[in-house]
Coordinates of C-alpha atoms and ligand atoms in Angstrom, one line a residue:
M1 CA -98.7 129.9 77.2
Y2 CA -95.7 129.9 79.6
R3 CA -97.5 129.4 82.8
T4 CA -100.9 128.7 84.4
H5 CA -99.5 129.2 87.9
N6 CA -96.3 130.5 89.5
C7 CA -93.9 128.3 91.4
G8 CA -95.2 129.3 94.8
Q9 CA -98.9 128.9 94.2
L10 CA -100.0 125.3 94.1
R11 CA -101.5 123.6 97.1
I12 CA -103.1 120.3 98.0
E13 CA -106.5 121.6 96.7
N14 CA -104.9 121.7 93.2
V15 CA -104.2 118.0 93.1
G16 CA -105.5 116.6 89.8
S17 CA -105.2 119.9 87.8
N18 CA -103.1 120.1 84.7
V19 CA -100.7 123.0 85.0
V20 CA -97.9 124.7 83.2
L21 CA -95.0 126.2 85.2
S22 CA -92.0 128.2 84.1
G23 CA -88.9 129.0 86.1
W24 CA -85.3 128.3 86.9
V25 CA -83.9 124.9 87.8
Q26 CA -82.7 125.2 91.4
G27 CA -81.3 121.7 91.4
S28 CA -82.1 118.1 90.7
N29 CA -81.9 114.8 92.5
D30 CA -81.4 111.8 90.1
L31 CA -82.3 108.5 91.7
G32 CA -81.8 106.5 88.5
H33 CA -85.4 105.4 88.0
M34 CA -86.8 108.7 89.3
M35 CA -85.8 112.3 89.1
Y36 CA -86.8 115.3 91.2
T37 CA -86.2 118.8 90.0
N38 CA -86.9 122.0 92.0
L39 CA -88.3 124.8 89.8
R40 CA -87.9 128.3 91.2
D41 CA -89.3 131.7 90.5
R42 CA -89.9 134.9 92.5
Y43 CA -92.9 133.3 94.2
G44 CA -91.4 130.1 95.4
I45 CA -90.2 126.6 94.6
T46 CA -92.3 123.7 93.2
Q47 CA -91.0 120.1 92.9
L48 CA -91.2 118.5 89.5
I49 CA -91.1 114.7 89.3
F50 CA -90.0 112.6 86.3
S51 CA -90.4 108.8 86.7
K52 CA -89.0 106.3 84.3
E53 CA -92.1 104.2 84.6
K54 CA -94.6 106.9 83.7
T55 CA -92.7 109.1 81.3
S56 CA -91.2 108.5 77.9
Q57 CA -87.5 107.7 77.6
D58 CA -87.1 110.9 75.6
L59 CA -88.6 113.1 78.3
F60 CA -86.6 111.3 81.0
D61 CA -83.4 111.8 79.1
K62 CA -84.1 115.5 78.5
A63 CA -84.8 116.0 82.2
R64 CA -81.4 114.5 82.9
T65 CA -79.7 117.3 80.8
L66 CA -81.1 120.0 83.0
G67 CA -78.4 122.0 84.7
R68 CA -78.7 124.6 87.5
E69 CA -80.3 127.8 86.4
F70 CA -81.7 126.4 83.1
V71 CA -84.9 128.1 82.2
V72 CA -87.7 125.6 81.5
K73 CA -91.3 125.3 80.9
A74 CA -92.9 122.2 82.4
T75 CA -96.4 120.9 81.7
G76 CA -97.9 118.2 83.9
K77 CA -100.4 117.2 86.6
V78 CA -100.4 118.2 90.2
I79 CA -100.2 115.1 92.5
E80 CA -99.9 114.7 96.2
R81 CA -96.4 114.2 97.5
H82 CA -95.4 111.1 99.4
S83 CA -92.9 112.7 101.6
K84 CA -94.2 116.1 102.2
N85 CA -92.0 119.2 102.9
P86 CA -93.6 121.3 105.6
K87 CA -90.8 124.0 105.1
I88 CA -92.3 125.3 101.9
P89 CA -95.9 126.3 101.1
T90 CA -95.9 124.1 98.0
G91 CA -94.5 121.2 100.0
D92 CA -97.6 119.0 99.9
I93 CA -97.6 118.6 96.1
E94 CA -95.4 117.9 93.2
I95 CA -95.8 118.1 89.4
E96 CA -95.8 114.9 87.4
V97 CA -94.3 116.3 84.2
T98 CA -95.6 115.2 80.8
E99 CA -93.9 117.8 78.6
L100 CA -90.7 119.7 79.2
E101 CA -89.3 122.6 77.1
I102 CA -85.9 124.0 77.7
L103 CA -86.4 127.8 77.2
N104 CA -82.8 128.6 77.7
E105 CA -79.7 126.9 79.0
S106 CA -77.4 128.4 81.6
K107 CA -73.7 128.3 82.3
T108 CA -72.9 127.0 85.8
P109 CA -73.5 130.0 88.0
P110 CA -70.4 131.4 89.7
F111 CA -71.9 131.0 93.2
T112 CA -74.8 129.0 94.7
I113 CA -78.1 130.7 94.1
D114 CA -79.8 129.8 97.4
N115 CA -80.8 131.5 100.6
E116 CA -77.2 130.9 101.8
T117 CA -74.5 131.4 99.3
D118 CA -70.8 130.7 98.9
G119 CA -70.3 133.9 96.8
G120 CA -68.1 136.6 98.3
D121 CA -69.1 140.3 98.1
D122 CA -67.2 141.2 95.0
L123 CA -68.4 138.1 93.1
R124 CA -72.0 138.7 94.0
M125 CA -71.8 142.3 93.0
T126 CA -70.2 141.4 89.6
Y127 CA -73.1 139.1 89.0
R128 CA -75.7 141.1 90.9
Y129 CA -78.4 139.9 88.5
L130 CA -77.8 136.4 89.8
D131 CA -77.5 137.5 93.4
L132 CA -80.9 139.1 92.9
R133 CA -82.3 135.7 92.1
R134 CA -81.7 134.7 95.7
K135 CA -84.8 134.9 97.8
P136 CA -83.5 137.0 100.7
V137 CA -82.0 139.6 98.3
Q138 CA -85.2 139.6 96.2
N139 CA -87.3 140.0 99.4
N140 CA -85.3 143.2 100.3
I141 CA -86.1 144.7 96.9
I142 CA -89.7 143.7 97.1
F143 CA -89.9 145.2 100.6
R144 CA -88.5 148.4 99.2
S145 CA -91.1 148.5 96.5
K146 CA -93.8 148.1 99.2
L147 CA -92.3 150.8 101.3
S148 CA -92.3 153.3 98.4
L149 CA -95.9 152.4 97.5
E150 CA -97.0 152.9 101.1
T151 CA -95.2 156.2 101.2
R152 CA -97.1 157.4 98.2
I153 CA -100.4 156.1 99.6
Y154 CA -99.9 158.0 102.9
L155 CA -98.6 161.3 101.4
N156 CA -101.3 161.2 98.8
S157 CA -103.9 161.0 101.6
Q158 CA -102.3 164.1 103.1
N159 CA -102.6 166.1 99.9
F160 CA -99.0 165.9 98.8
V161 CA -98.2 166.3 95.1
E162 CA -95.4 164.3 93.6
V163 CA -93.2 166.5 91.5
E164 CA -90.0 165.6 89.7
T165 CA -87.2 168.1 89.9
P166 CA -84.2 168.2 87.5
F167 CA -81.0 166.2 87.9
L168 CA -78.9 168.4 85.8
I169 CA -78.6 171.5 88.0
K170 CA -76.3 173.9 89.7
S171 CA -74.5 173.0 93.0
T172 CA -76.8 172.6 96.0
P173 CA -75.3 173.2 99.4
E174 CA -75.8 170.1 101.5
G175 CA -72.2 170.2 102.6
A176 CA -70.8 167.4 100.5
R177 CA -68.9 167.5 97.2
D178 CA -70.9 167.6 94.0
F179 CA -70.8 165.1 91.2
V180 CA -70.5 167.2 88.1
V181 CA -71.5 166.6 84.5
P182 CA -69.7 168.5 81.7
S183 CA -71.8 170.4 79.2
R184 CA -71.1 169.8 75.6
M185 CA -73.0 172.7 74.3
N186 CA -71.5 175.1 76.8
K187 CA -67.9 174.0 76.8
G188 CA -66.0 174.5 80.1
Q189 CA -69.3 174.7 82.0
F190 CA -70.7 172.0 84.2
Y191 CA -74.0 170.8 85.7
A192 CA -74.0 169.5 89.2
L193 CA -76.1 166.5 90.2
P194 CA -78.4 167.4 93.0
Q195 CA -77.2 166.6 96.6
S196 CA -80.9 167.1 97.3
P197 CA -83.8 168.9 95.6
Q198 CA -83.7 171.5 98.4
T199 CA -83.9 174.8 96.4
F200 CA -86.4 173.4 93.9
K201 CA -88.8 172.2 96.6
Q202 CA -88.7 175.6 98.2
L203 CA -89.4 177.2 94.8
L204 CA -92.4 174.9 94.5
M205 CA -93.7 176.3 97.7
I206 CA -93.4 179.8 96.3
S207 CA -95.3 178.4 93.2
G208 CA -98.2 177.5 95.5
L209 CA -98.0 173.7 95.2
D210 CA -98.4 173.8 99.0
R211 CA -97.3 170.2 99.7
Y212 CA -94.6 168.5 97.6
F213 CA -93.0 165.1 97.8
Q214 CA -90.7 163.1 95.7
I215 CA -89.0 159.7 96.2
V216 CA -85.8 160.9 94.6
K217 CA -82.2 160.0 93.9
C218 CA -79.6 162.3 95.5
F219 CA -75.9 162.4 94.7
R220 CA -73.1 163.1 97.1
D221 CA -69.4 162.7 96.4
E222 CA -68.3 161.7 99.9
D223 CA -65.9 159.1 101.2
L224 CA -67.9 155.9 101.5
R225 CA -68.8 153.9 104.5
A226 CA -70.9 150.8 104.9
D227 CA -74.1 152.9 105.2
R228 CA -73.3 155.4 102.5
Q229 CA -73.7 155.2 98.7
P230 CA -72.7 158.0 96.2
E231 CA -76.3 157.8 94.9
F232 CA -79.0 157.2 97.4
T233 CA -82.8 157.8 97.7
Q234 CA -84.7 160.3 99.8
I235 CA -88.4 160.7 100.6
D236 CA -88.1 164.4 100.1
C237 CA -91.0 166.7 101.2
E238 CA -91.9 170.3 101.7
M239 CA -95.0 172.0 103.1
S240 CA -96.3 175.6 103.2
Y241 CA -98.0 177.5 106.0
V242 CA -96.7 175.1 108.6
T243 CA -94.8 175.3 111.9
Q244 CA -92.3 172.7 113.1
E245 CA -95.1 171.0 115.0
D246 CA -97.1 170.4 111.8
I247 CA -94.2 168.9 110.0
L248 CA -93.2 166.6 112.9
N249 CA -96.8 165.4 113.3
T250 CA -97.1 164.7 109.5
F251 CA -93.9 162.7 109.3
E252 CA -94.5 160.9 112.6
G253 CA -97.8 159.9 110.9
L254 CA -95.9 158.7 107.8
T255 CA -93.4 156.7 109.9
K256 CA -96.2 155.1 111.9
H257 CA -98.1 154.2 108.7
L258 CA -95.0 152.6 107.2
F259 CA -94.2 150.5 110.3
K260 CA -97.8 149.4 110.5
T261 CA -98.3 148.5 106.8
T262 CA -94.9 146.8 106.3
L263 CA -94.2 145.2 109.7
D264 CA -97.5 145.4 111.4
V265 CA -95.8 147.2 114.2
E266 CA -97.8 150.0 116.1
L267 CA -95.4 152.7 117.2
E268 CA -96.2 154.8 120.2
D269 CA -96.0 158.6 120.0
F270 CA -92.4 159.6 119.4
P271 CA -90.6 161.3 122.3
R272 CA -88.7 164.5 121.7
M273 CA -85.3 165.6 123.0
T274 CA -83.4 168.8 122.4
Y275 CA -80.0 168.6 120.7
D276 CA -78.4 169.9 123.9
D277 CA -79.9 167.1 126.0
A278 CA -79.0 164.5 123.4
M279 CA -75.4 165.6 123.6
R280 CA -75.4 165.9 127.4
L281 CA -77.1 162.6 128.1
Y282 CA -75.8 160.5 125.2
G283 CA -72.9 162.4 123.6
S284 CA -74.6 162.0 120.3
D285 CA -77.2 163.8 118.2
K286 CA -78.5 160.4 117.2
P287 CA -78.8 158.4 120.4
D288 CA -79.9 154.8 120.4
T289 CA -82.7 155.0 122.9
R290 CA -83.6 151.3 122.9
F291 CA -81.7 151.3 126.2
G292 CA -81.0 153.8 129.0
M293 CA -77.4 154.0 130.4
Q294 CA -77.5 157.8 130.3
F295 CA -74.4 159.8 131.1
V296 CA -74.0 161.1 134.6
E297 CA -71.6 164.0 135.3
L298 CA -69.3 163.5 138.3
N299 CA -67.4 166.8 138.4
D300 CA -68.6 167.8 141.8
V301 CA -67.8 164.5 143.4
A302 CA -64.7 163.4 141.4
K303 CA -62.6 166.6 141.2
G304 CA -60.4 168.1 143.8
T305 CA -59.5 165.0 145.7
G306 CA -55.9 164.7 144.4
F307 CA -56.4 162.3 141.5
P308 CA -54.7 164.4 138.9
V309 CA -56.4 162.9 135.8
F310 CA -59.7 164.0 137.1
D311 CA -58.5 167.2 138.7
N312 CA -57.1 168.4 135.4
A313 CA -60.1 167.3 133.3
E314 CA -62.8 169.7 132.0
I315 CA -65.3 166.9 132.6
V316 CA -65.6 163.6 134.5
V317 CA -68.5 161.7 133.2
G318 CA -69.7 158.1 133.2
I319 CA -72.3 155.4 132.6
C320 CA -73.5 152.6 134.7
A321 CA -73.6 149.1 133.3
E322 CA -76.2 147.3 135.3
G323 CA -75.2 143.9 136.7
Q324 CA -71.9 143.9 134.8
A325 CA -69.4 143.9 137.7
G326 CA -69.2 140.1 137.7
N327 CA -68.9 139.9 133.9
F328 CA -65.7 141.8 133.6
S329 CA -62.5 140.4 134.9
N330 CA -59.4 142.6 135.1
K331 CA -58.3 141.2 131.7
D332 CA -61.7 142.1 130.2
I333 CA -61.4 145.6 131.5
K334 CA -57.9 145.9 130.1
K335 CA -59.2 144.8 126.7
L336 CA -62.1 147.2 126.9
T337 CA -59.7 150.0 127.8
E338 CA -57.5 149.2 124.9
W339 CA -60.5 149.2 122.6
M340 CA -61.3 152.7 123.9
Q341 CA -57.7 153.8 123.3
R342 CA -57.7 152.9 119.6
P343 CA -57.2 155.9 117.4
Q344 CA -60.8 155.7 116.1
I345 CA -62.0 156.6 119.6
G346 CA -58.9 158.0 121.2
A347 CA -59.7 157.8 125.0
K348 CA -56.7 158.2 127.3
G349 CA -58.0 155.7 129.8
L350 CA -61.0 154.2 131.4
V351 CA -61.8 154.1 135.1
Y352 CA -64.2 151.5 136.5
V353 CA -65.9 151.2 139.9
K354 CA -67.6 148.0 140.8
V355 CA -70.3 148.2 143.4
E356 CA -69.8 145.3 145.9
A357 CA -71.7 144.1 148.9
G358 CA -72.2 146.2 152.0
G359 CA -71.4 149.6 150.5
T360 CA -67.9 148.7 149.4
F361 CA -66.3 149.3 146.0
K362 CA -63.6 147.8 143.9
S363 CA -61.8 150.3 141.7
P364 CA -58.2 151.1 140.7
V365 CA -58.8 154.7 141.9
G366 CA -59.9 153.5 145.3
K367 CA -56.9 155.1 147.0
F368 CA -58.0 158.5 145.9
F369 CA -61.7 158.1 146.8
S370 CA -63.1 156.7 150.1
D371 CA -66.0 154.3 150.0
E372 CA -68.2 157.2 151.2
V373 CA -67.3 159.3 148.2
L374 CA -67.7 156.3 145.9
Q375 CA -71.1 155.9 147.4
T376 CA -72.1 159.4 146.3
W377 CA -71.0 158.4 142.8
A378 CA -73.2 155.3 143.0
D379 CA -76.1 157.3 144.2
K380 CA -75.9 159.6 141.2
F381 CA -76.1 156.6 138.9
G382 CA -78.7 154.8 141.1
A383 CA -76.1 152.0 141.0
K384 CA -76.6 148.9 143.2
E385 CA -74.5 145.9 144.1
G386 CA -73.2 144.1 141.0
D387 CA -73.3 147.1 138.8
M388 CA -70.2 148.6 137.2
I389 CA -69.6 152.3 136.7
L390 CA -67.4 153.3 133.8
V391 CA -65.9 156.7 133.9
L392 CA -64.0 158.9 131.3
S393 CA -62.5 162.3 131.8
G394 CA -61.0 165.0 129.6
E395 CA -62.2 167.8 127.3
D396 CA -66.0 168.0 127.4
E397 CA -67.1 167.4 123.8
K398 CA -64.5 164.9 123.0
T399 CA -65.1 162.9 126.2
R400 CA -68.8 162.7 125.6
K401 CA -68.2 161.4 122.1
Q402 CA -65.9 158.7 123.5
L403 CA -68.4 157.8 126.1
N404 CA -71.1 157.5 123.4
E405 CA -68.9 154.8 121.7
L406 CA -68.5 153.0 125.0
R407 CA -72.2 153.2 125.8
L408 CA -73.1 151.7 122.4
E409 CA -70.4 149.0 122.8
M410 CA -71.7 148.1 126.3
G411 CA -75.3 148.1 124.8
N412 CA -74.1 145.6 122.3
R413 CA -72.3 143.4 124.8
M414 CA -75.3 143.4 127.1
G415 CA -77.7 142.5 124.3
L416 CA -79.7 145.8 124.7
R417 CA -79.8 146.6 121.0
D418 CA -82.5 144.3 119.8
P419 CA -83.0 144.8 116.1
K420 CA -86.7 143.8 116.5
K421 CA -87.3 146.6 118.9
F422 CA -87.9 150.1 117.6
S423 CA -87.2 153.3 119.4
P424 CA -87.9 156.4 117.4
L425 CA -86.9 159.9 118.7
W426 CA -87.2 163.4 117.4
V427 CA -84.1 165.4 118.1
V428 CA -85.1 169.1 118.0
D429 CA -83.6 172.6 118.5
F430 CA -80.4 172.1 116.7
P431 CA -78.0 175.0 116.7
L432 CA -78.3 177.1 113.6
L433 CA -74.6 177.6 113.0
E434 CA -71.5 175.7 113.9
W435 CA -68.2 177.5 114.5
D436 CA -65.3 175.8 112.8
E437 CA -62.1 176.6 114.7
D438 CA -59.8 175.5 111.9
S439 CA -61.3 177.6 109.1
E440 CA -62.5 180.2 111.5
R441 CA -65.9 180.4 110.0
F442 CA -69.4 179.4 110.6
H443 CA -71.0 176.4 108.9
A444 CA -74.7 175.8 108.6
M445 CA -75.5 172.9 111.0
H446 CA -78.4 171.7 108.7
H447 CA -78.2 173.9 105.5
P448 CA -78.1 177.6 104.7
F449 CA -81.9 177.8 104.2
T450 CA -82.7 176.8 107.7
S451 CA -84.6 179.3 109.8
P452 CA -83.5 180.4 113.3
K453 CA -86.2 180.0 115.9
K454 CA -88.6 183.0 115.8
A455 CA -87.3 184.1 119.2
D456 CA -83.7 184.2 117.9
M457 CA -84.4 186.2 114.7
E458 CA -83.8 189.5 116.2
R459 CA -80.5 188.3 117.8
M460 CA -79.4 186.9 114.5
L461 CA -80.0 190.2 112.6
N462 CA -78.4 192.4 115.3
G463 CA -76.3 190.3 117.6
D464 CA -72.5 190.1 117.8
H465 CA -70.3 187.2 116.8
E466 CA -70.7 185.3 120.1
T467 CA -74.4 185.6 119.9
M468 CA -74.4 183.7 116.6
K469 CA -73.0 180.6 118.3
S470 CA -76.0 180.4 120.6
L471 CA -78.7 180.7 117.9
R472 CA -81.1 177.8 117.8
A473 CA -82.9 176.6 114.6
D474 CA -86.2 175.1 113.9
A475 CA -84.3 172.1 112.7
Y476 CA -85.0 168.5 113.6
D477 CA -83.9 164.9 113.0
L478 CA -85.8 161.7 113.2
V479 CA -83.6 159.0 114.8
I480 CA -84.6 155.4 115.1
N481 CA -82.4 153.0 117.1
G482 CA -79.5 155.3 116.9
V483 CA -79.8 155.8 113.1
E484 CA -80.5 159.2 111.6
I485 CA -83.5 158.4 109.4
G486 CA -84.0 162.0 108.3
G487 CA -83.9 165.6 109.0
G488 CA -85.3 168.9 108.0
S489 CA -86.1 172.4 109.1
V490 CA -88.5 175.3 108.9
R491 CA -86.9 177.6 106.2
I492 CA -86.1 181.2 106.0
H493 CA -88.6 182.9 103.6
D494 CA -87.4 186.4 104.0
R495 CA -84.8 187.8 101.7
D496 CA -83.0 189.9 104.3
L497 CA -82.7 187.1 106.8
Q498 CA -81.5 184.8 104.1
S499 CA -78.9 187.3 103.0
K500 CA -77.8 187.7 106.6
N501 CA -77.4 183.9 106.8
F502 CA -75.3 183.8 103.7
D503 CA -73.2 186.6 105.1
L504 CA -72.6 184.7 108.3
L505 CA -71.6 181.7 106.3
G506 CA -68.9 183.7 104.6
F507 CA -70.5 184.3 101.2
T508 CA -69.9 187.7 99.8
K509 CA -72.9 189.5 98.3
E510 CA -71.7 188.7 94.8
E511 CA -71.2 185.0 95.6
A512 CA -74.6 184.6 97.2
E513 CA -76.1 186.3 94.2
A514 CA -74.2 184.2 91.7
Q515 CA -75.1 180.9 93.5
F516 CA -78.5 181.6 94.9
G517 CA -79.8 184.7 93.2
F518 CA -82.7 182.8 91.7
L519 CA -83.9 181.8 95.2
L520 CA -83.3 185.2 96.8
G521 CA -85.2 186.7 93.9
A522 CA -88.1 184.3 94.3
F523 CA -88.3 185.4 98.0
E524 CA -89.3 188.8 96.7
Y525 CA -92.5 187.5 95.0
G526 CA -94.6 186.4 97.9
A527 CA -92.8 183.4 99.5
P528 CA -95.1 181.7 102.0
P529 CA -93.7 180.4 105.3
H530 CA -92.6 176.8 104.6
G531 CA -90.5 173.9 105.8
G532 CA -89.8 170.3 105.2
I533 CA -87.9 167.2 105.7
A534 CA -86.2 164.4 103.9
F535 CA -85.9 160.7 105.0
G536 CA -83.1 158.5 103.8
F537 CA -85.2 155.9 102.1
D538 CA -82.5 153.2 101.8
R539 CA -81.7 153.6 105.5
L540 CA -85.3 153.4 106.5
C541 CA -85.5 150.1 104.6
A542 CA -82.4 148.9 106.5
V543 CA -83.7 150.0 110.0
L544 CA -87.1 148.5 109.4
N545 CA -85.3 145.2 108.7
G546 CA -82.9 145.5 111.7
V547 CA -79.8 145.6 109.6
N548 CA -77.0 148.2 109.1
S549 CA -76.1 148.0 105.5
I550 CA -78.2 150.0 103.1
R551 CA -76.6 148.2 100.2
D552 CA -78.8 145.2 100.7
F553 CA -81.8 147.3 99.8
I554 CA -80.4 148.8 96.6
A555 CA -80.8 146.7 93.5
F556 CA -77.5 147.7 91.9
P557 CA -75.3 149.2 94.6
K558 CA -71.8 150.5 94.4
N559 CA -68.9 149.1 96.5
N560 CA -66.8 150.9 99.1
Q561 CA -64.7 152.5 96.3
G562 CA -67.9 153.9 94.7
R563 CA -67.5 151.3 91.9
D564 CA -70.2 149.4 90.1
M565 CA -68.6 146.0 89.8
M566 CA -71.1 144.7 87.3
I567 CA -71.0 147.4 84.6
D568 CA -67.5 148.4 85.6
A569 CA -68.1 152.1 86.3
P570 CA -66.6 154.6 86.5
S571 CA -64.5 154.0 83.4
P572 CA -62.5 156.1 80.9
I573 CA -64.4 157.6 78.0
D574 CA -63.0 157.8 74.5
E575 CA -61.1 160.7 73.1
T576 CA -63.8 162.0 70.8
Q577 CA -66.2 162.3 73.7
L578 CA -63.6 164.2 75.7
D579 CA -62.9 166.5 72.7
E580 CA -66.6 167.2 72.3
L581 CA -66.8 168.1 75.9
G582 CA -63.7 170.2 75.7
I583 CA -62.0 168.3 78.5
E584 CA -58.3 168.4 78.2
M585 CA -56.9 167.2 81.5
A586 CA -58.7 163.9 81.5
K587 CA -57.6 163.5 77.9
E588 CA -53.9 163.7 79.0
E589 CA -54.6 161.2 81.7
V590 CA -56.0 158.8 79.2
E591 CA -53.0 159.2 76.9
Ligands
LIG601 N1 -82.5 168.8 102.0 C1 -82.3 168.3 103.3 C2 -81.4 167.1 103.3 O1 -81.2 166.5 102.2 C3 -83.5 167.9 104.0 C4 -84.5 169.0 104.2 O2 -84.0 170.0 104.8 O3 -85.6 168.9 103.8 O4 -80.8 166.7 104.3

């Protein structure tokens, strides 16, 4: 028997019991006549004690050979500790060891395996299996497991059926590049890995499964950022005979269930905001609503007074940072302005107005605006003495995006983005199509299967080009703390409307047929009204834990170059494999 208990289990009540523990050596403290060794496993740490007086010389000598990360089995008696350690649950006891078996030795690990570690990112990723021995990393993976279990419990209670859909498929249009897999049996042909199971889940609705879900890997060949991975996991769902309202309620229910069961947090009902309002008030379709600082437009009070920057701008818009006037010296403002002018944000400048005592103001544009005028600005913001108004101007969409960055930065500086506070929001009524000036064509804002709102269907089928820009969709996103957790839509279930959508998106009839003929065909056999949603599972883990990086919640993540440092992938394959696959180009590269 390897163990009677785990390393996190024994308490003062167990004193006197004979036990067997197995685990990894965290470290030892050799006092000469006495030796303490910490034994660790997933459940905790228990102290082993070897004393020269009480144990045989052999056993004592053996204990002295133990190195960090050796795997051992220790048999002994639970005794009360003299100097207790209140920091760990097993801190009242220790094990007086009578037998010690070294199950496996270990090389000295390349970094410290403890809550804090000295290992850099690359090193930890190369030895991810050792990194995963560390408690905080292990906790993340265990949290993830609990989250997926609770997802299954909830969705099962709502009659959802878990169905696996294939990984070797044909391209799915989620707007990213596909990862492709060459087919040996069909030389020159390729499978694509799914960017999502979108078309399959819709087909399952046509099959009458009624409610489908899957916790599923998706693959997107995109440029990577901290919160992106080439393969990631979604909670993917689809429902039949539902309206947008039914879908939002079901997934609000899921989200509340997950917060309650994993964090014991009770979320209030989620507010809803239209896409237009989100863009107008926050300059973002995923606003962080943990704090206010909404945008206020100043066109009517800032233009036409001879300040050319504003006069020539499409929009003058600002935010009010409460109580910040005193916290920003001229130098601080200069720095903030430079931060806004970095190419990543690209603002031309930044105008501030500090509200001072007795209806006076301090601002570099003071000579263009009287105190009376500045007071009308302050009124619009509800600004009071000590507040600081920050104003940007320029082209509408661009300026709002820049102001979004400034708002988030001010939120950070003012400590308004508490990771322990959760502010969920449904963003609804997304546009159906997005006009791309460069390529002069429409893109689907969500994806090509998204339905326009009922009220817009007629306009979509018969309207002109301009009309198409104003079509609204039954499409929605769930945003928590400024992070897009998921999105979905009610789908088109009518062949003609779907064909029209492909047509607007620039597919010829033949292309639409070649790529999605199977779905269009299926629509002709009694497709029920349906819709769905997908949550980014890794992101949900991260947001629940108040962190940004999804990588912490993935057992074996890839780095920023999309590389698995541990198994060293991607890597070349040998020539015979390439020959079998009929791949010539890569072969030349290898040679
Ligand atoms: N397939 C969509 C996505 O991956 C989600 C959905 O519409 O259900 O974003």
